Amino acid sequence: MVDIADRTLVADAFGRPLRNLRLSVTDRCNLRCQYCMPEEEYVWLPREDLLTFEEIHELVGIFSELGVEKVRLTGGEPLLRKDLPTLVSMLADSPRITDLAMTTNGILLSEQARALYEAGLHRVTISLDTLRPERFKRLTRRDAHVKVLTGIQAVRRVGFTGLKLDTVVIRGTNEDELVDLIEYGKRIEAEVRFIEYMDVGGATQWSIDKVVSRAEILARLEYHYGEILPIREISSAPAERFLLPDGTVFGIIASTTTPFCSSCDRSRLTADGMWYLCLYAPRGTDLRTPLRAGASRDELRAIITSTWQRRYDRGAEQRKELRGRGVLVQLEGLKEDPHLEMHTRGG
Ligand code: SAM
């Protein structure tokens, strides 16, 4: 442990810092993407278990004293959480949080972008897997493509900069749209990031042949644009960034074929206060129970510190080492423990 001013920085068993917290504010979603939530109905977290904004604020405050400086609101669909701008303004008040971002599917953005901006949200990442409305409908089972596009416009209009678009690339679904998405990104001044299809909980239709690898994504783009150069940067961010000949920057998040566990400083807090040290971890640490039982700040800090110091997780690397890699958790297992779902854990 290292004391820096008013912070005590904690490292895990491999020396990785506790720096990055993904905060799932709800397990509900208004889409049913085939790679994440292919079922219509789910076992939802009980309402009374959801952390209040005050509880979230309290926990994030402790995390930030231990080194967390990047917080990302996610879900489920974070914009389904009532009064989200109120939570944003509570978190934005902390000088220790230098990056307060949100990942959203964009459907409700045109209604909420201004309030989120005014509340102090720094950045927005929007998930956009296709530019084709019919394809969007097939992929998500909702007819909402136009709402996503108007949400993207709203984000730009109210003044957000640093917009990112995340695309999960799936063979047979959208691998023919890589160039179109880059061109769209150029037009709206957003950085496009291609995500390899991951075998996370919830991806019950996953198979290795549907993964379009980082190498293939690069080859497809090089075929169209010519030579692509990697951007050398020291960062724990999941996306590797690349440069097209015309100067356009894009990213690839290659968690499936090129995991980045060795620099992973990310952990996840679910809407009901379970803390996960890895997207693939079978179990988490319950922070809600001690919080609601009246644990002091020091006691909570001690739980978080000792849990992080024992962190050996390198889930994506272990998945890659498997022979005959298949679905992580079958539907029955997900029904028994919804915390295994990506949409509960916070993607
Ligand atoms: N609802 C929000 C959204 O759509 O951005 C936030 C939650 S969503 C679970 C966060 C991200 O996880 C999205 O970009 C989504 O595409 C990604 N995701 C979900 N399942 C995935 C999978 N099987 N492989 C790769 N990325 C996945």
Coordinates of C-alpha atoms and ligand atoms in Angstrom, one line a residue:
M1 CA 0.0 0.0 0.0
V2 CA 1.2 3.5 -0.8
D3 CA -0.1 6.7 0.8
I4 CA -0.5 9.6 -1.7
A5 CA -1.8 12.8 -0.1
D6 CA -5.3 11.8 1.1
R7 CA -5.3 8.5 -0.8
T8 CA -4.1 5.0 0.1
L9 CA -3.3 3.2 -3.2
V10 CA -3.9 -0.5 -3.2
A11 CA -2.5 -3.1 -5.5
D12 CA -3.6 -6.6 -6.2
A13 CA -1.6 -9.8 -6.0
F14 CA -0.1 -9.1 -9.5
G15 CA 0.6 -5.4 -8.6
R16 CA -2.4 -4.1 -10.6
P17 CA -3.9 -0.9 -9.0
L18 CA -7.5 -0.4 -8.1
R19 CA -8.3 2.5 -10.5
N20 CA -11.3 1.8 -12.6
L21 CA -14.8 1.1 -11.4
R22 CA -17.8 0.2 -13.5
L23 CA -21.0 1.0 -11.7
S24 CA -24.0 -0.9 -12.9
V25 CA -27.0 1.2 -11.8
T26 CA -29.7 -1.2 -13.0
D27 CA -29.9 -4.7 -14.4
R28 CA -32.9 -3.8 -16.6
C29 CA -32.5 -3.1 -20.3
N30 CA -34.8 -1.8 -23.1
L31 CA -33.1 -4.0 -25.7
R32 CA -32.7 -7.7 -26.1
C33 CA -29.4 -8.0 -28.0
Q34 CA -28.8 -11.6 -29.1
Y35 CA -25.2 -11.5 -27.7
C36 CA -26.1 -10.2 -24.3
M37 CA -29.8 -10.7 -23.3
P38 CA -31.4 -13.0 -25.9
E39 CA -34.3 -14.0 -23.6
E40 CA -37.4 -11.8 -23.2
E41 CA -37.7 -12.3 -19.5
Y42 CA -35.1 -12.6 -16.8
V43 CA -34.8 -13.1 -13.1
W44 CA -34.4 -9.4 -12.0
L45 CA -32.7 -8.2 -8.9
P46 CA -35.2 -7.4 -6.1
R47 CA -36.0 -3.7 -6.0
E48 CA -35.3 -3.4 -2.3
D49 CA -31.8 -4.7 -2.9
L50 CA -30.8 -1.9 -5.2
L51 CA -28.4 0.6 -3.7
T52 CA -29.8 4.0 -3.2
F53 CA -27.9 7.0 -4.7
E54 CA -26.6 7.8 -1.2
E55 CA -25.3 4.2 -0.8
I56 CA -23.6 4.3 -4.2
H57 CA -22.1 7.7 -3.4
E58 CA -20.7 6.4 -0.1
L59 CA -19.1 3.3 -1.7
V60 CA -17.7 5.3 -4.6
G61 CA -16.2 7.7 -2.1
I62 CA -14.4 4.9 -0.4
F63 CA -13.2 3.4 -3.6
S64 CA -11.9 6.7 -4.7
E65 CA -9.9 7.0 -1.5
L66 CA -8.3 3.7 -2.4
G67 CA -7.2 4.8 -5.9
V68 CA -10.3 4.7 -8.1
E69 CA -10.2 7.7 -10.4
K70 CA -12.3 6.4 -13.3
V71 CA -15.9 5.6 -12.9
R72 CA -18.2 4.4 -15.7
L73 CA -22.0 4.2 -15.3
T74 CA -23.4 1.2 -17.0
G75 CA -26.0 -1.6 -16.6
G76 CA -28.3 -3.0 -17.9
E77 CA -29.3 0.3 -19.5
P78 CA -28.2 3.0 -17.2
L79 CA -30.7 5.6 -18.5
L80 CA -33.5 3.4 -17.2
R81 CA -32.5 4.3 -13.7
K82 CA -34.8 7.0 -12.5
D83 CA -33.2 10.4 -11.9
L84 CA -29.7 9.4 -13.1
P85 CA -28.5 13.0 -13.4
T86 CA -28.9 13.3 -9.7
L87 CA -26.4 10.5 -9.1
V88 CA -24.1 12.0 -11.8
S89 CA -24.0 15.3 -10.0
M90 CA -23.3 13.6 -6.7
L91 CA -20.4 11.7 -8.2
A92 CA -19.1 14.6 -10.3
D93 CA -18.6 16.6 -7.1
S94 CA -15.6 14.4 -6.1
P95 CA -12.3 15.9 -7.2
R96 CA -10.7 12.4 -7.0
I97 CA -12.9 11.1 -9.9
T98 CA -11.1 12.5 -13.0
D99 CA -13.1 10.5 -15.5
L100 CA -16.8 10.1 -15.1
A101 CA -18.2 8.3 -18.1
M102 CA -21.3 6.3 -19.2
T103 CA -22.0 3.5 -21.6
T104 CA -25.5 3.5 -23.0
N105 CA -27.5 2.1 -25.9
G106 CA -28.5 5.7 -26.6
I107 CA -32.3 5.1 -26.8
L108 CA -33.2 7.5 -24.0
L109 CA -30.3 10.0 -24.7
S110 CA -32.2 12.6 -26.6
E111 CA -34.4 13.1 -23.5
Q112 CA -31.6 13.0 -21.0
A113 CA -28.4 14.3 -22.7
R114 CA -28.7 17.9 -21.6
A115 CA -29.5 17.0 -17.9
L116 CA -26.5 14.6 -17.8
Y117 CA -24.2 17.2 -19.3
E118 CA -25.3 19.8 -16.9
A119 CA -25.0 17.4 -14.0
G120 CA -21.3 17.0 -14.8
L121 CA -21.0 13.8 -16.8
H122 CA -17.7 13.9 -18.6
R123 CA -18.0 11.5 -21.5
V124 CA -20.5 9.2 -23.2
T125 CA -19.9 5.9 -25.1
I126 CA -22.8 4.7 -27.2
S127 CA -23.2 1.1 -28.3
L128 CA -24.0 0.9 -32.0
D129 CA -23.7 -2.4 -33.7
T130 CA -25.2 -1.5 -37.1
L131 CA -26.3 1.4 -39.2
R132 CA -29.1 -0.6 -40.7
P133 CA -32.5 -0.2 -39.0
E134 CA -33.8 -3.7 -40.1
R135 CA -30.6 -5.3 -38.9
F136 CA -30.8 -3.4 -35.6
K137 CA -34.3 -4.7 -35.1
R138 CA -33.2 -8.3 -35.7
L139 CA -30.2 -8.0 -33.5
T140 CA -31.9 -6.2 -30.6
R141 CA -35.6 -7.3 -31.0
R142 CA -36.6 -3.6 -30.7
D143 CA -37.5 -1.1 -33.4
A144 CA -35.4 1.7 -31.9
H145 CA -32.6 2.4 -34.3
V146 CA -33.8 5.9 -35.1
K147 CA -33.9 6.8 -31.4
V148 CA -30.3 5.7 -31.0
L149 CA -29.2 7.9 -33.9
T150 CA -31.1 10.9 -32.6
G151 CA -29.6 10.2 -29.2
I152 CA -26.2 10.4 -30.7
Q153 CA -27.0 13.8 -32.3
A154 CA -28.3 15.1 -29.0
V155 CA -25.1 14.2 -27.2
R156 CA -23.1 16.2 -29.7
R157 CA -25.6 19.1 -29.6
V158 CA -25.5 19.6 -25.9
G159 CA -21.7 19.8 -25.9
F160 CA -20.2 16.5 -25.0
T161 CA -16.8 15.8 -26.6
G162 CA -14.8 12.6 -26.7
L163 CA -17.8 10.6 -28.0
K164 CA -17.1 6.9 -28.6
L165 CA -19.1 4.3 -30.5
D166 CA -18.8 0.7 -29.4
T167 CA -19.6 -2.1 -31.9
V168 CA -19.6 -5.8 -31.0
V169 CA -18.5 -7.5 -34.2
I170 CA -20.2 -10.9 -34.9
R171 CA -19.7 -13.1 -37.9
G172 CA -22.8 -13.4 -40.0
T173 CA -24.3 -10.4 -38.3
N174 CA -22.4 -7.1 -38.9
E175 CA -18.8 -7.9 -40.0
D176 CA -19.6 -6.3 -43.4
E177 CA -20.2 -2.9 -41.8
L178 CA -16.8 -2.1 -40.4
V179 CA -16.0 0.5 -43.0
D180 CA -19.5 2.0 -42.9
L181 CA -19.2 2.4 -39.1
I182 CA -15.8 4.1 -39.4
E183 CA -17.2 6.5 -42.0
Y184 CA -20.2 7.3 -39.8
G185 CA -17.8 7.9 -36.9
K186 CA -15.8 10.3 -39.0
R187 CA -19.0 12.2 -39.9
I188 CA -20.1 12.7 -36.4
E189 CA -16.5 13.1 -34.9
A190 CA -16.8 9.9 -32.8
E191 CA -14.1 7.3 -32.2
V192 CA -15.3 3.9 -33.3
R193 CA -14.2 0.9 -31.2
F194 CA -14.7 -2.7 -32.4
I195 CA -15.3 -5.2 -29.7
E196 CA -14.6 -8.9 -30.2
Y197 CA -17.6 -11.0 -29.4
M198 CA -17.0 -12.3 -25.8
D199 CA -18.2 -15.5 -24.1
V200 CA -19.4 -13.6 -21.1
G201 CA -22.4 -14.7 -18.9
G202 CA -25.6 -14.0 -20.9
A203 CA -23.9 -14.8 -24.3
T204 CA -25.7 -18.1 -24.5
Q205 CA -25.4 -18.1 -28.3
W206 CA -21.7 -17.6 -28.3
S207 CA -19.4 -19.8 -30.4
I208 CA -15.8 -19.3 -31.4
D209 CA -16.6 -19.3 -35.2
K210 CA -18.8 -16.2 -34.6
V211 CA -15.8 -14.3 -33.2
V212 CA -14.3 -11.8 -35.7
S213 CA -10.8 -11.5 -34.3
R214 CA -8.7 -8.3 -34.0
A215 CA -6.5 -9.7 -36.8
E216 CA -9.4 -10.1 -39.1
I217 CA -10.9 -6.7 -38.3
L218 CA -7.5 -5.1 -39.1
A219 CA -7.2 -7.1 -42.3
R220 CA -10.7 -6.1 -43.5
L221 CA -10.0 -2.5 -42.8
E222 CA -6.6 -2.6 -44.4
Y223 CA -8.1 -4.1 -47.5
H224 CA -10.3 -1.0 -47.8
Y225 CA -8.1 1.8 -46.4
G226 CA -4.5 0.7 -47.0
E227 CA -1.8 0.5 -44.3
I228 CA -3.0 0.8 -40.7
L229 CA -0.6 1.9 -38.0
P230 CA -0.8 1.0 -34.3
I231 CA -0.7 4.0 -31.9
R232 CA 1.9 3.3 -29.2
E233 CA 0.6 4.5 -25.9
I234 CA 1.0 3.4 -22.3
S235 CA -2.5 2.8 -21.0
S236 CA -4.6 0.4 -19.1
A237 CA -7.5 1.1 -21.4
P238 CA -8.9 -2.0 -23.0
A239 CA -8.9 -0.6 -26.5
E240 CA -5.8 -0.7 -28.6
R241 CA -5.9 2.3 -30.9
F242 CA -5.0 2.5 -34.6
L243 CA -4.5 5.1 -37.3
L244 CA -5.9 5.0 -40.8
P245 CA -3.9 6.7 -43.6
D246 CA -6.2 9.7 -43.5
G247 CA -5.5 10.2 -39.7
T248 CA -8.7 8.7 -38.5
V249 CA -8.3 6.9 -35.1
F250 CA -10.2 3.8 -34.2
G251 CA -9.9 1.2 -31.5
I252 CA -10.2 -2.6 -31.1
I253 CA -11.1 -4.3 -27.8
A254 CA -9.8 -7.8 -28.3
S255 CA -10.6 -9.4 -25.0
T256 CA -11.4 -12.8 -26.6
T257 CA -8.2 -13.4 -28.7
T258 CA -5.8 -10.9 -27.1
P259 CA -6.7 -10.5 -23.4
F260 CA -5.3 -7.6 -21.4
C261 CA -5.6 -9.2 -17.9
S262 CA -2.0 -8.2 -17.0
S263 CA -2.9 -4.5 -17.0
C264 CA -6.6 -4.8 -15.9
D265 CA -7.4 -2.3 -13.2
R266 CA -11.2 -2.7 -13.6
S267 CA -13.7 -4.0 -11.2
R268 CA -17.5 -3.9 -11.2
L269 CA -20.2 -3.0 -8.7
T270 CA -23.6 -4.3 -9.4
A271 CA -26.8 -2.3 -8.7
D272 CA -27.4 -4.4 -5.6
G273 CA -23.9 -3.9 -4.2
M274 CA -22.0 -7.0 -5.2
W275 CA -18.4 -6.3 -6.1
Y276 CA -16.8 -8.3 -8.9
L277 CA -13.0 -8.3 -9.6
C278 CA -13.3 -9.8 -13.1
L279 CA -16.0 -10.0 -15.7
Y280 CA -15.6 -13.8 -15.6
A281 CA -15.4 -14.2 -11.8
P282 CA -17.9 -16.8 -10.5
R283 CA -18.3 -15.0 -7.2
G284 CA -18.3 -11.4 -5.9
T285 CA -18.0 -9.7 -2.6
D286 CA -21.2 -8.4 -1.0
L287 CA -20.8 -4.8 0.0
R288 CA -24.5 -4.0 0.5
T289 CA -24.9 -6.2 3.6
P290 CA -22.1 -4.6 5.7
L291 CA -23.1 -1.2 4.4
R292 CA -26.7 -1.6 5.5
A293 CA -25.6 -3.2 8.8
G294 CA -23.9 0.0 9.7
A295 CA -20.3 -0.8 9.0
S296 CA -18.1 2.2 9.4
R297 CA -16.1 3.8 6.6
D298 CA -12.9 2.2 8.0
E299 CA -14.5 -1.2 8.1
L300 CA -15.7 -0.9 4.5
R301 CA -12.3 0.4 3.4
A302 CA -10.7 -2.7 5.1
I303 CA -13.0 -5.1 3.3
I304 CA -12.3 -3.5 -0.1
T305 CA -8.6 -3.3 0.5
S306 CA -8.1 -6.9 1.7
T307 CA -10.3 -8.2 -1.1
W308 CA -8.4 -6.3 -3.8
Q309 CA -5.0 -7.4 -2.3
R310 CA -6.1 -11.0 -2.8
R311 CA -7.1 -10.5 -6.4
Y312 CA -5.5 -13.2 -8.7
D313 CA -8.2 -12.9 -11.4
R314 CA -7.1 -13.2 -15.0
G315 CA -10.4 -14.5 -16.4
A316 CA -10.0 -13.6 -20.1
E317 CA -6.6 -15.3 -20.3
Q318 CA -7.9 -18.4 -18.6
R319 CA -10.8 -18.6 -21.0
K320 CA -8.4 -18.3 -23.9
E321 CA -6.3 -21.2 -22.6
L322 CA -9.3 -23.5 -22.6
R323 CA -9.6 -26.2 -25.2
G324 CA -13.1 -26.5 -26.8
R325 CA -14.1 -23.0 -25.6
G326 CA -17.9 -22.7 -25.5
V327 CA -20.7 -20.9 -23.7
L328 CA -19.6 -19.7 -20.2
V329 CA -22.8 -20.3 -18.3
Q330 CA -25.9 -22.1 -19.7
L331 CA -29.3 -20.6 -19.3
E332 CA -30.3 -22.7 -16.3
G333 CA -27.2 -21.5 -14.4
L334 CA -27.9 -17.9 -15.3
K335 CA -31.5 -18.2 -13.9
E336 CA -30.1 -19.6 -10.7
D337 CA -27.7 -16.8 -10.2
P338 CA -28.5 -13.7 -12.2
H339 CA -25.3 -12.1 -10.9
L340 CA -23.5 -14.2 -13.5
E341 CA -25.2 -12.2 -16.3
M342 CA -23.2 -9.5 -18.1
H343 CA -26.2 -7.2 -17.9
T344 CA -26.2 -7.5 -14.1
R345 CA -22.5 -7.2 -13.7
G346 CA -22.2 -4.1 -15.8
G347 CA -20.8 -4.5 -19.3
Ligands
SAM1 N1 -26.9 -0.9 -22.1 C1 -25.7 -0.3 -22.2 C2 -25.1 -0.4 -23.6 O1 -25.8 -1.0 -24.4 O2 -24.1 0.2 -23.9 C3 -24.6 -0.7 -21.2 C4 -24.5 -2.1 -20.8 S1 -24.0 -3.2 -22.1 C5 -23.9 -4.7 -21.3 C6 -22.3 -2.7 -22.2 C7 -21.5 -3.1 -23.4 O3 -21.3 -4.5 -23.3 C8 -22.1 -2.9 -24.7 O4 -21.3 -2.1 -25.6 C9 -22.4 -4.2 -25.3 O5 -22.3 -4.2 -26.7 C10 -21.3 -5.0 -24.6 N2 -21.5 -6.5 -24.6 C11 -22.6 -7.1 -24.2 N3 -22.4 -8.5 -24.4 C12 -21.3 -8.6 -25.0 C13 -20.6 -9.8 -25.6 N4 -21.1 -11.0 -25.5 N5 -19.4 -9.6 -26.2 C14 -18.9 -8.3 -26.3 N6 -19.5 -7.2 -25.8 C15 -20.6 -7.4 -25.2

